[in-house]
Each structure stands twice: as C-alpha cells, then as structure tokens.
Short mmCIF file of C-alpha atoms and ligand atoms in Angstrom, two decimals:
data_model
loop_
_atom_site.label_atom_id
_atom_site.label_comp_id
_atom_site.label_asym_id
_atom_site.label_seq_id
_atom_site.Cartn_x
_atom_site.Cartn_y
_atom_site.Cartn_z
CA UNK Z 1 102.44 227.45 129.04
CA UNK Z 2 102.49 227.78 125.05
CA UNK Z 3 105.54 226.65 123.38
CA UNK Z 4 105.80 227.32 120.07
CA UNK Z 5 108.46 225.96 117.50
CA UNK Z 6 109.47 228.29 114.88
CA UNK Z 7 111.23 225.60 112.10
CA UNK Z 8 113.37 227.45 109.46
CA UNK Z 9 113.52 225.17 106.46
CA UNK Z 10 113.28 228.40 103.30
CA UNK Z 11 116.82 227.97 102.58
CA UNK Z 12 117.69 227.57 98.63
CA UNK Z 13 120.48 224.65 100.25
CA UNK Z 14 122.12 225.79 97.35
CA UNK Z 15 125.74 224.89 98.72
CA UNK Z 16 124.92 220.96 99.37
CA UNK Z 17 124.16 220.93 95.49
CA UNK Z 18 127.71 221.01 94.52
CA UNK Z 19 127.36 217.78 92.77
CA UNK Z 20 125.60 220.15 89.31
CA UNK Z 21 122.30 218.23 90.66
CA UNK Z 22 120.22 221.90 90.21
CA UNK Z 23 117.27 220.09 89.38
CA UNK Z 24 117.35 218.21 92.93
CA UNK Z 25 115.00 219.00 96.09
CA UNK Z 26 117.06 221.11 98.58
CA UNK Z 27 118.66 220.02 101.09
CA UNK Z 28 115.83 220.02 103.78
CA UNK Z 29 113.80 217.69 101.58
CA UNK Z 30 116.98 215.39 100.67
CA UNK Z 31 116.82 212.16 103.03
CA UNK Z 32 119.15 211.70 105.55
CA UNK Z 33 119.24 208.08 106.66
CA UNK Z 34 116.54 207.28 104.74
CA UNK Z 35 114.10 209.59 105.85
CA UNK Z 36 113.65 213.11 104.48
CA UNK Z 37 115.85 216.14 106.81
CA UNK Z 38 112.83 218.49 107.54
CA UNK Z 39 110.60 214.90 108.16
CA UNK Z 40 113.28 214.52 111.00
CA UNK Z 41 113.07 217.63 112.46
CA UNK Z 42 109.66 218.69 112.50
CA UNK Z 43 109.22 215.10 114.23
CA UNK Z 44 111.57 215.50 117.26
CA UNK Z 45 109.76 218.59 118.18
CA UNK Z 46 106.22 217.08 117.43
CA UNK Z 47 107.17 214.11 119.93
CA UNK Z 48 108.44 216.79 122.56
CA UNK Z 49 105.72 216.96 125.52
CA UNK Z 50 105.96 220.70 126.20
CA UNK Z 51 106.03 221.73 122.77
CA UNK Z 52 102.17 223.04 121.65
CA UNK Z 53 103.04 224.38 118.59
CA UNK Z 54 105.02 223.71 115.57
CA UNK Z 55 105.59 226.23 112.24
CA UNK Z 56 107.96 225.46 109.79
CA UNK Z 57 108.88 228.30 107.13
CA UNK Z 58 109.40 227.06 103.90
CA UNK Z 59 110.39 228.91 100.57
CA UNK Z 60 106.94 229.09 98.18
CA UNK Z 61 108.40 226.80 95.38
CA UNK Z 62 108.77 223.88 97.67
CA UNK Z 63 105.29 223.47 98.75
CA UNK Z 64 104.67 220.05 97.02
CA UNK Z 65 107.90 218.78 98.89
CA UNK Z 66 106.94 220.15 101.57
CA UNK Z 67 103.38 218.07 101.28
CA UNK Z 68 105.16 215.36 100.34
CA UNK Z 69 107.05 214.75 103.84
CA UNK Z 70 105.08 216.47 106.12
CA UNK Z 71 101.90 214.92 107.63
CA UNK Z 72 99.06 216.81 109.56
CA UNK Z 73 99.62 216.84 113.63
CA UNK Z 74 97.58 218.10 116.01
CA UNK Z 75 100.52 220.31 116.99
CA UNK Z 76 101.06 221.66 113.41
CA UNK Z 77 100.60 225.00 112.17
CA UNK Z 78 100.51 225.28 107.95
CA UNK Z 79 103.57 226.54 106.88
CA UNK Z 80 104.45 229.94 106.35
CA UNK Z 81 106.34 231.16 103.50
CA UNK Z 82 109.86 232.81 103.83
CA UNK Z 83 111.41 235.82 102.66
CA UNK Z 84 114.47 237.09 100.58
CA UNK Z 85 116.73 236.31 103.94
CA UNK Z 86 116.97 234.22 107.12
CA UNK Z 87 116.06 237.11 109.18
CA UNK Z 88 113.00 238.33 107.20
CA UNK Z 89 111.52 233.94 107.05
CA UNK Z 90 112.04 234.10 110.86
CA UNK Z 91 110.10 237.86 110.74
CA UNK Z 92 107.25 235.82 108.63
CA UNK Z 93 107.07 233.34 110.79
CA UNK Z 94 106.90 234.75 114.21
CA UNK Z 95 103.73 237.32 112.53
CA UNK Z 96 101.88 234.17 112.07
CA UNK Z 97 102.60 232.65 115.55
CA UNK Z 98 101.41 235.72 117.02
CA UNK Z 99 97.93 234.76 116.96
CA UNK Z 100 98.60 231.58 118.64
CA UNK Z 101 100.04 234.14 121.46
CA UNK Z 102 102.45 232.11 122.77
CA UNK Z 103 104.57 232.34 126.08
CA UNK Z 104 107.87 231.42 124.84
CA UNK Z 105 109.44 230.39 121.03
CA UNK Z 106 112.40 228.12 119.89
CA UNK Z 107 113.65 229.14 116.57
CA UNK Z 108 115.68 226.08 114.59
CA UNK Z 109 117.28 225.16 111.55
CA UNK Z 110 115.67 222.81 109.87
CA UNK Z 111 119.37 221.57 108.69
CA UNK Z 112 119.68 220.49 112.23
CA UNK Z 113 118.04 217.27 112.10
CA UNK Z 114 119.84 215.37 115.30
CA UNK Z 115 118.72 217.90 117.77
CA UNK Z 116 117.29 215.69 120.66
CA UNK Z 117 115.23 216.33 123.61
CA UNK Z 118 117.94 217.10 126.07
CA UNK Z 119 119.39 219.86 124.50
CA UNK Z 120 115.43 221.22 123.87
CA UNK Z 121 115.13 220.64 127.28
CA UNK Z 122 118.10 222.85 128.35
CA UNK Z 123 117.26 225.52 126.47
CA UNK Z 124 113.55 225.45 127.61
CA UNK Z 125 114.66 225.22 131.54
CA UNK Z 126 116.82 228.76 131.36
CA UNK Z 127 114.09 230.49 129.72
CA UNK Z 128 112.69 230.49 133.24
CA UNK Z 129 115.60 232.82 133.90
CA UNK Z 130 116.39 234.54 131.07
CA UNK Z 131 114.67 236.35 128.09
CA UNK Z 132 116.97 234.36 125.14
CA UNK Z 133 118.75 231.21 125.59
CA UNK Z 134 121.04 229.71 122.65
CA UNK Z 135 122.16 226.15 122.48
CA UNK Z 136 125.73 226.14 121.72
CA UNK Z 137 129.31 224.25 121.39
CA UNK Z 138 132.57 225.76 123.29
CA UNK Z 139 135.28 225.72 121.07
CA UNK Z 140 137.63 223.40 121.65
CA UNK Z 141 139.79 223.95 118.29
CA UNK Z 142 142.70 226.31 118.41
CA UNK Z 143 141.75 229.02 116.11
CA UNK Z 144 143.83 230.67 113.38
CA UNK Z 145 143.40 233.57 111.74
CA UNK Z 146 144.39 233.20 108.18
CA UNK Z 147 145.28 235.85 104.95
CA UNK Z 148 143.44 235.79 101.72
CA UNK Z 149 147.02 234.07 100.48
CA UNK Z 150 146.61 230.83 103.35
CA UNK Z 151 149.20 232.05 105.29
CA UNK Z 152 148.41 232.05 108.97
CA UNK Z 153 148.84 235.44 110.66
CA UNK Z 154 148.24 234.36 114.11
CA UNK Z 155 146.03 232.64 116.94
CA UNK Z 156 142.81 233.39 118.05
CA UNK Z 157 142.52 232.60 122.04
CA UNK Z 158 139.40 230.67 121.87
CA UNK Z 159 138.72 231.48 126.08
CA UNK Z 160 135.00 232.22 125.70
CA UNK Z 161 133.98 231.31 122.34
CA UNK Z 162 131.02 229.07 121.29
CA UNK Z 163 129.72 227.98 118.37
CA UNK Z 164 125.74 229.56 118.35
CA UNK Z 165 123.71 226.58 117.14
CA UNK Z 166 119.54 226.23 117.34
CA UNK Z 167 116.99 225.90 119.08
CA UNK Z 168 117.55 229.62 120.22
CA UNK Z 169 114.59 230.31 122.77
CA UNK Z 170 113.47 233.46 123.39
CA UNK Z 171 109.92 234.47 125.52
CA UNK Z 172 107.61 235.38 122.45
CA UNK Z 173 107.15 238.99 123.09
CA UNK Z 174 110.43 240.18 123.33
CA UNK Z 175 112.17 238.71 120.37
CA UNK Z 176 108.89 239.70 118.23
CA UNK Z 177 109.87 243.20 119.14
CA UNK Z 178 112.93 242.91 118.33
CA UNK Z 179 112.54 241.58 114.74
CA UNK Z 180 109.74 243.94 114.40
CA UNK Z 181 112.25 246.75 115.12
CA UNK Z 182 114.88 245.50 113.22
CA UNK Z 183 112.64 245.29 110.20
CA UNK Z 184 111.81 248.71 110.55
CA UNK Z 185 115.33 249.98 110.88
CA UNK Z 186 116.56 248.42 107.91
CA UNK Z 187 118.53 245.49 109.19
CA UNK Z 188 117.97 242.46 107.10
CA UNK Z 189 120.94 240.44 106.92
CA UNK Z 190 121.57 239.01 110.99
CA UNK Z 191 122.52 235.27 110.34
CA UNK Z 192 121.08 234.63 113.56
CA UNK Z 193 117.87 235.22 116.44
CA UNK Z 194 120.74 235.77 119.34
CA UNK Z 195 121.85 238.94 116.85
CA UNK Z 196 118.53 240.14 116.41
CA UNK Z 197 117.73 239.86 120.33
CA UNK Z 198 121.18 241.67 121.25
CA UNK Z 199 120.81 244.12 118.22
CA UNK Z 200 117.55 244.84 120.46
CA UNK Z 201 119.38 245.03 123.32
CA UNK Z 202 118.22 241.46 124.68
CA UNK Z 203 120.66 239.70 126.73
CA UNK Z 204 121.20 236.40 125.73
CA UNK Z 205 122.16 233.91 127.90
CA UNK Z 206 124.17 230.19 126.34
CA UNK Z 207 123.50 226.62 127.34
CA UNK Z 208 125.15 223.23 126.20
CA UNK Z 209 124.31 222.09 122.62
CA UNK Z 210 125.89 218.73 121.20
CA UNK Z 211 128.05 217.82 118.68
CA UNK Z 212 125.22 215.89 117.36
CA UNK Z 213 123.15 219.04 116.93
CA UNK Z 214 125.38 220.20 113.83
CA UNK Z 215 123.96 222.05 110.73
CA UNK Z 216 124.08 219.62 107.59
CA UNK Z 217 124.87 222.31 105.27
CA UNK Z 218 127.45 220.50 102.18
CA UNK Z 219 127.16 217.68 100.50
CA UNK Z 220 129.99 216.09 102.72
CA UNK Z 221 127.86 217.20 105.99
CA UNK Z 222 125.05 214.94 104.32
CA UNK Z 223 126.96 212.51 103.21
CA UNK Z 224 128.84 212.16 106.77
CA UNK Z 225 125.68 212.19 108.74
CA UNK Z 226 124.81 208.60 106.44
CA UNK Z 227 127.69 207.34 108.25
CA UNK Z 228 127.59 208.68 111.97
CA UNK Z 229 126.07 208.15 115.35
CA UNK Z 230 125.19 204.28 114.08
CA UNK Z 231 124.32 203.14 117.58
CA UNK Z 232 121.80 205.55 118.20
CA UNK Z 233 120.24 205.81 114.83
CA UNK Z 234 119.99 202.31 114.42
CA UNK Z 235 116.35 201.72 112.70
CA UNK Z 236 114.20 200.23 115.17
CA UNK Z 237 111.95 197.53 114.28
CA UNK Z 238 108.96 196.93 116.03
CA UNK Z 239 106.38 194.80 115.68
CA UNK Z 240 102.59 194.73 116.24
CA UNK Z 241 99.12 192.11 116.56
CA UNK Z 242 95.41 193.03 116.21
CA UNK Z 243 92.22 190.35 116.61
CA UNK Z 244 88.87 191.40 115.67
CA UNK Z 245 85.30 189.14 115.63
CA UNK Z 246 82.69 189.77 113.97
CA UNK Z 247 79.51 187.77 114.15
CA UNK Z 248 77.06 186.80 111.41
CA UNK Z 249 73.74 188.48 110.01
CA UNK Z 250 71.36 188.11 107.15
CA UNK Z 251 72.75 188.94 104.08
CA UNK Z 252 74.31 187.70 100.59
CA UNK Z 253 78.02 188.92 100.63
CA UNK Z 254 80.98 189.48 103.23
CA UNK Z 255 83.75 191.71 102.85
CA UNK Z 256 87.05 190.10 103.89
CA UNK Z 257 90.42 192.14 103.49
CA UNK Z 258 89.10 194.46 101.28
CA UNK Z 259 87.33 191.87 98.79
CA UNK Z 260 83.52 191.43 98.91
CA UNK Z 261 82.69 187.72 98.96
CA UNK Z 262 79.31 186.60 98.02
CA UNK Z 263 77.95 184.14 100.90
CA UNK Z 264 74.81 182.79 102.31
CA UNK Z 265 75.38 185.81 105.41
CA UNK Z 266 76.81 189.48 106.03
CA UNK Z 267 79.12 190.00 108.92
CA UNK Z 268 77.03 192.03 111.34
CA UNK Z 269 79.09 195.71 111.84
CA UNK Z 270 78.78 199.69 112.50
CA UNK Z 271 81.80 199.95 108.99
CA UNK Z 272 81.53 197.42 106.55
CA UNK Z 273 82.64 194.63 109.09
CA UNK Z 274 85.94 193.96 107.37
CA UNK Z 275 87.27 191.86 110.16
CA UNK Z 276 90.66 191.42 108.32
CA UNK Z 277 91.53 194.86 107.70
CA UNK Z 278 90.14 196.02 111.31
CA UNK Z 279 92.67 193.29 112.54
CA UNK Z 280 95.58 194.17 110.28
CA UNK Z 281 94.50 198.06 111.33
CA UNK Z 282 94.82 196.98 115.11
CA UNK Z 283 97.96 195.30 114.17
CA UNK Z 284 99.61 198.48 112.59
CA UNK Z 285 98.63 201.28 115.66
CA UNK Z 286 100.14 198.01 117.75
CA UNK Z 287 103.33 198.42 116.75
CA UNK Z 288 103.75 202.06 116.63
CA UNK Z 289 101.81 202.06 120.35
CA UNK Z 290 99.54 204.73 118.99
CA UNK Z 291 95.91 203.22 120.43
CA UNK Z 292 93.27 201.24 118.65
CA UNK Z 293 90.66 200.89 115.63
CA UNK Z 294 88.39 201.84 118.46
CA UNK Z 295 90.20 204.82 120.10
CA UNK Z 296 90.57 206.53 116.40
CA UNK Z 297 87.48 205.61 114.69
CA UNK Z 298 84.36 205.27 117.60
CA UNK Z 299 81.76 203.25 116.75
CA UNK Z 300 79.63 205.78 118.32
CA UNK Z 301 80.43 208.36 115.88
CA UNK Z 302 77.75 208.47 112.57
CA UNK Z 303 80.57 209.43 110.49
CA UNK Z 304 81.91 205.92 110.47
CA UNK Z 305 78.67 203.98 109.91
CA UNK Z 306 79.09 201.55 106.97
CA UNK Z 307 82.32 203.00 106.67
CA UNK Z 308 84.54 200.98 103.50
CA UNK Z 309 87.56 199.84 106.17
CA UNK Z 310 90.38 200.74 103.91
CA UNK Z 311 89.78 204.55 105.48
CA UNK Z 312 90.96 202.82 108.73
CA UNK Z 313 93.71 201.09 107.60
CA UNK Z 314 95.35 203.79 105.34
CA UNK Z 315 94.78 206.09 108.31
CA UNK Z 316 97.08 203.74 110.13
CA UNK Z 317 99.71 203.61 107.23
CA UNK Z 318 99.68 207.55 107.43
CA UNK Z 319 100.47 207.52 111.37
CA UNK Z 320 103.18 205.15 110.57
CA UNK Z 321 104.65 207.21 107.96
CA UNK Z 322 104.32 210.70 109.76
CA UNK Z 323 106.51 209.11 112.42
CA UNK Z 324 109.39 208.29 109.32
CA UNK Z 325 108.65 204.41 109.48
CA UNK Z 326 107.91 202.17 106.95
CA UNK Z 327 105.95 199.12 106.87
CA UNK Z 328 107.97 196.06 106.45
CA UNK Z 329 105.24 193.03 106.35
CA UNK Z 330 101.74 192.29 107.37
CA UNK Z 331 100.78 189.06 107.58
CA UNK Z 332 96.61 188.39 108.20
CA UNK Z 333 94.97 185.08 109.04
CA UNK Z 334 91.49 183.97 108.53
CA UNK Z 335 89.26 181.82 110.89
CA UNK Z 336 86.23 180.61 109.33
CA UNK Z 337 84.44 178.14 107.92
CA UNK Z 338 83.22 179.33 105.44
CA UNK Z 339 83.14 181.38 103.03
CA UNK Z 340 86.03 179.84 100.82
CA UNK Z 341 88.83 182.42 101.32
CA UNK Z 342 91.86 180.42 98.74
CA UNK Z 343 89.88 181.76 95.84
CA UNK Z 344 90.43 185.27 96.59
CA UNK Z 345 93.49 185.24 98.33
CA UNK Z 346 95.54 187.36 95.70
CA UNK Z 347 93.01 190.26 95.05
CA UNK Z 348 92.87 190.60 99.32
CA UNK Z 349 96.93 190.79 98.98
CA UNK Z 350 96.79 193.21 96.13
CA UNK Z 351 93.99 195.12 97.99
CA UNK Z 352 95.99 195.74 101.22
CA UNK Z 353 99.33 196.19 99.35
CA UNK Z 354 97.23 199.23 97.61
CA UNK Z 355 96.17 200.41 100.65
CA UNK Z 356 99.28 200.59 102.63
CA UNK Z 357 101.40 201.36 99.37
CA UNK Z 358 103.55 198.49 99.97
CA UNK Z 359 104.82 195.49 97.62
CA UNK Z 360 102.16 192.38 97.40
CA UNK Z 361 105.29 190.38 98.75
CA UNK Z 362 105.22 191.95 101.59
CA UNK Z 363 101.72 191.28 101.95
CA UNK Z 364 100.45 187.56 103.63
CA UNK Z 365 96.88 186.72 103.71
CA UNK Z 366 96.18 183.40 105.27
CA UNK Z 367 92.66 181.12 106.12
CA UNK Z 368 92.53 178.28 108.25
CA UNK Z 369 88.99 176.67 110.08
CA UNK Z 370 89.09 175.52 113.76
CA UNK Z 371 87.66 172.12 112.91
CA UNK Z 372 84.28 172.97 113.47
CA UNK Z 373 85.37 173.64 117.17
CA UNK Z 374 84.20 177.36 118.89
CA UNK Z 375 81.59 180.00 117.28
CA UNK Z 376 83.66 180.00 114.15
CA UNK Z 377 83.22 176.48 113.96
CA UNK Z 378 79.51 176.70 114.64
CA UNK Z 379 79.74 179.28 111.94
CA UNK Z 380 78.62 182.27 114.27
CA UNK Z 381 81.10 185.03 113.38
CA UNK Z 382 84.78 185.11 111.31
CA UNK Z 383 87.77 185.85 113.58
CA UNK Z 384 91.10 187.34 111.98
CA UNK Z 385 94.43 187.89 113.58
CA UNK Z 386 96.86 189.90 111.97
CA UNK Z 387 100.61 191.28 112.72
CA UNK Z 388 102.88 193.92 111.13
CA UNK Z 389 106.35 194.99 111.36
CA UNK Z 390 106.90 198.23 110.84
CA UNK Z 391 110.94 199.92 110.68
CA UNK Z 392 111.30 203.31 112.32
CA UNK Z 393 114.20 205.23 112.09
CA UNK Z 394 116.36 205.31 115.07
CA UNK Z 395 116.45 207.86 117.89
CA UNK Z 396 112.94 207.65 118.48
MG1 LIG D 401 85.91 195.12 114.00
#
C-alpha cells in the first residue's frame, strides 16, 4: 500500500507577523520549541511506518528556508510549489504525486506541528471504510452567534459540530478527481480537502483529532505552544559510544581526528584510517540508534576507498540534525603509544568542531597509552573510544 503525505506549508503566515516583523521567515519556518514548525512536521510523518511518501508544498520565495530545515529522506519527494490559494497548492501538489500513483493521501497543515501518530493512525484505519476521513475536535464550547456591534444575538446548539482539523485522508483517485473538477469549474477558494471531496460529492466520514493537533496560526498560538504540553515535549537527551582499531602499516604520517600526524607508520585502512573520527562517527549514529560507520559507508563499496573521514562524520551530524537534535558534546580518547597526540590536540578539537558545526568547547579530545600493555602497547594499531550526547526534541 502507498501512502503518500501531501504537507501544505505555501501559506504567506502573514497573520502570526503581527509583531511589524515583515522581514521575518513565515510562520512554517519560525521555530517552535527550538526547532523550526515545518522541520516538526515533515518529521512525524517521515518517522511514521506506513507512510511511503512525503511532499510538502511550499510558496517559490521560500525555497532557501525551505533548504535550510529540510534534509533529504528516503521518503521525500522535492517540494512542489503552491498556488495563489490553499485549494489550488493542494491541486499542485496532488499533480505531482500522481506519478508516484499512490493508494491513499493525507493532506496536512504544515501549521499543525503536534500531530502524532495516533491520530495518523485513526485516520489511516477508516480509510479502509471510507473514501475521506477528517481528523477532528467535537465542540465542546457553547457557541454564540454575535452582530457586527458584539452584541450576542443568540446560541448556536453545538449537537454535531466539529472542528475539521488535518491530516484529511482521502484514497488518491477520488479526491484527485475532485480537485481536478473543481479546478475546472471555477471553484478556487474551499478552505478545506473535506469541501472539495463533498463539493464532488464524496462522503466524508470524521474521526477523533486532539487538542494537541491545533493550527499555530497567531503569534499568541506560537507563542503558547513555547509554553504547553511540557511533559511530553521535554527534549530528550541521549547519549551514544563508538570504538574503532586500526592496525599499523608502512608509511610516514597518520591521520588522527582529522589532523595528519607525521610518524614512523600509516594506520592500515579502506578511508583514510581516521580511527578517531570513525569512533566519534560510531558514537554519534549510537545515540540517535540509526546503525553504524559500517552499515552507512561499506567498506566494500569503491566509492569510499581512501575516503577523507570527515564525509562520515558530517554525514552523521546531518542524520542528527534531520531528526531536529543537536549535538551537545563529544568527547574522543586516544590509545597509543605513539605518535605524540598533546601537540595537536587543539587543531583535532577545532577540526571536529568544524565538522559537526559545533563550539570547540563542546569538543574533548583526549590521549592516554596502556603502559605498554596489549597491541597498542606493542605498538600494533591505535584504538579510540569516543561518546556524544546529542538533545532531541521531545515527542520523538
Ligand atoms: Mg575504522
């Protein structure tokens, strides 16, 4: 089964700008929590399991945000661009995903970054039985009804009404045809993919949302959301360790944590053998559980043969950061007996804190011998262990 995600993020966010800020990113590309709104989004629905496709519509002037906070995933189309309304970017969007031919879409706001996969879940589970399915709130307000003057003319029973929020999931097909032939009819301006569907003559059929699930749309929704749900949006730290051995060959030079060290051998490798930066890689990808040095960069493959070893280790930085973390320390240690490491030690801090974009105090690079004891001793090889601690945001 295909699932794609249709993300709609082309919105001016003009009204969370009420501040005179003009100049300011909108609203999708604003953090929330520390990590930018559309970064959130797009990354609950990359981490879904059943999801097999992602799209985000953007507006064309925010492509360099847009590159800015979004990574490359295996599960990531390149964004389409919107058009003059909410209907027409969803339009765009669904055109492109029509190659992809897939089974069933979700269409979501990208201002609804604290969508989580239960309510995905619903939605996805009643498309077995229906053609649409909207994720909503019943309203549990009483509602007035209210004259231009703010004098209220009466009650609204609220028996039956809901608050439509996203995902809306529709099977692909149908609600293609139905923007398709709303385009074509003239009607440009439905604020939502349940109006489109029943415009069509769809029926659409309403599950459970969550309060959580709200649109951040002012400046007091964004500023509110800095304050809410602490417990489950906590950052998480986590922390990870790599080892790595490499053993000696003929040569004049090592290179040690991103420094080459002139020495009576080499260190014997398919890359260039940096042991401290394949530990320190290991380290990284340990703490965000996403494999090994080996796993993402095979020694069988040619590509990586005499490879420089930063490529490794800013690869790992960039899986960190696609997931919204940040690195808080490394910390790298040395066995050897040679060659001297003291000497260098502040170019192999400054080299890793380039690497991973990070502050050189953040940044520990440690030797120590083993007393002439074990093959580093017998000066066979150089071990390194390393750890990191890397902050995620919470709800992951
Ligand atoms: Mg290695």
């Amino acid at each position: 089964m295909r699932i794609a995600v249709l993300i709609v993020a082309a919105g001016r966010g003009t009204r969370s700008r009420d501040d005179g800020a003009s100049r300011a990113a909108p609203k999708q590309y604003q953090p929330v929590r520390g990590v930018p709104m559309l970064t959130r989004t797009v990354g609950v629905f990359l981490r879904h399991a059943a999801v097999t496709h992602v799209l985000p519509v953007v507006h064309g002037e925010d492509l360099s945000y847009y590159a800015a906070c979004i990574l490359p995933d295996a599960k990531l189309i390149a964004p389409s661009l919107g058009g003059a309304s909410r209907q027409a970017s969803v339009r765009h969007g669904l055109e492109a995903l029509a190659s992809y031919a897939p089974d069933r879409v979700l269409i979501h706001d990208a201002a609804r970054p604290f969508v989580d996969a239960v309510v995905i879940d619903r939605v996805l589970a009643a498309l077995d039985a229906h053609v649409g399915v909207v994720a909503g709130v019943a309203v549990a307000d009483t509602l007035k009804r209210v004259d231009a003057g703010g004098s209220v003319i009466d009650s609204v029973a609220r028996a039956g009404l809901w608050r439509a929020q996203t995902p809306q999931g529709f099977h692909f097909p149908a609600i293609l045809d139905a923007h398709r032939a709303a385009f074509a009819a003239g009607v440009d301006d439905l604020t939502d993919d349940a109006a489109v569907a029943a415009w069509h003559g769809l029926s659409v059929f309403i599950v459970a949302g969550s309060e959580r699930n709200r649109k951040l749309t002012t400046a007091e929704d964004m500023a509110m959301a800095e304050q809410d749900f602490p417990s489950a949006l906590l950052p998480e730290v986590r922390t990870g360790t790599g080892f790595d051995v490499h053993r000696f060959a003929t040569g004049d030079a090592v290179c040690l944590c991103g420094v080459r060290i002139a020495h009576t051998h080499s260190l014997e490798g398919h890359s260039d053998a940096d042991v401290g930066l394949h530990a320190l890689t290991d380290a990284l990808l340990g703490a965000i559980g996403d494999g090994d040095i080996g796993q993402h960069f095979p020694p069988s493959d040619a590509r990586w043969k005499g490879a420089p070893s930063h490529l490794f280790l800013a690869d790992a930085a960039r899986r960190v950061a696609a997931l919204g973390g940040t690195i808080s320390n490394v910390d790298v240690t040395l066995l050897c007996e040679g060659p001297k490491i003291a000497p260098h030690r502040e170019a192999m801090r400054g080299r890793i804190s380039e690497v991973l974009g990070i502050a050189v105090s953040r940044v520990g690079v440690k030797a120590t011998t083993t007393e002439g004891l074990g093959f580093t001793g017998r000066r066979e090889g150089i071990a390194a262990m390393a750890v990191a601690t890397v902050t995620l945001p919470g709800a992951h």
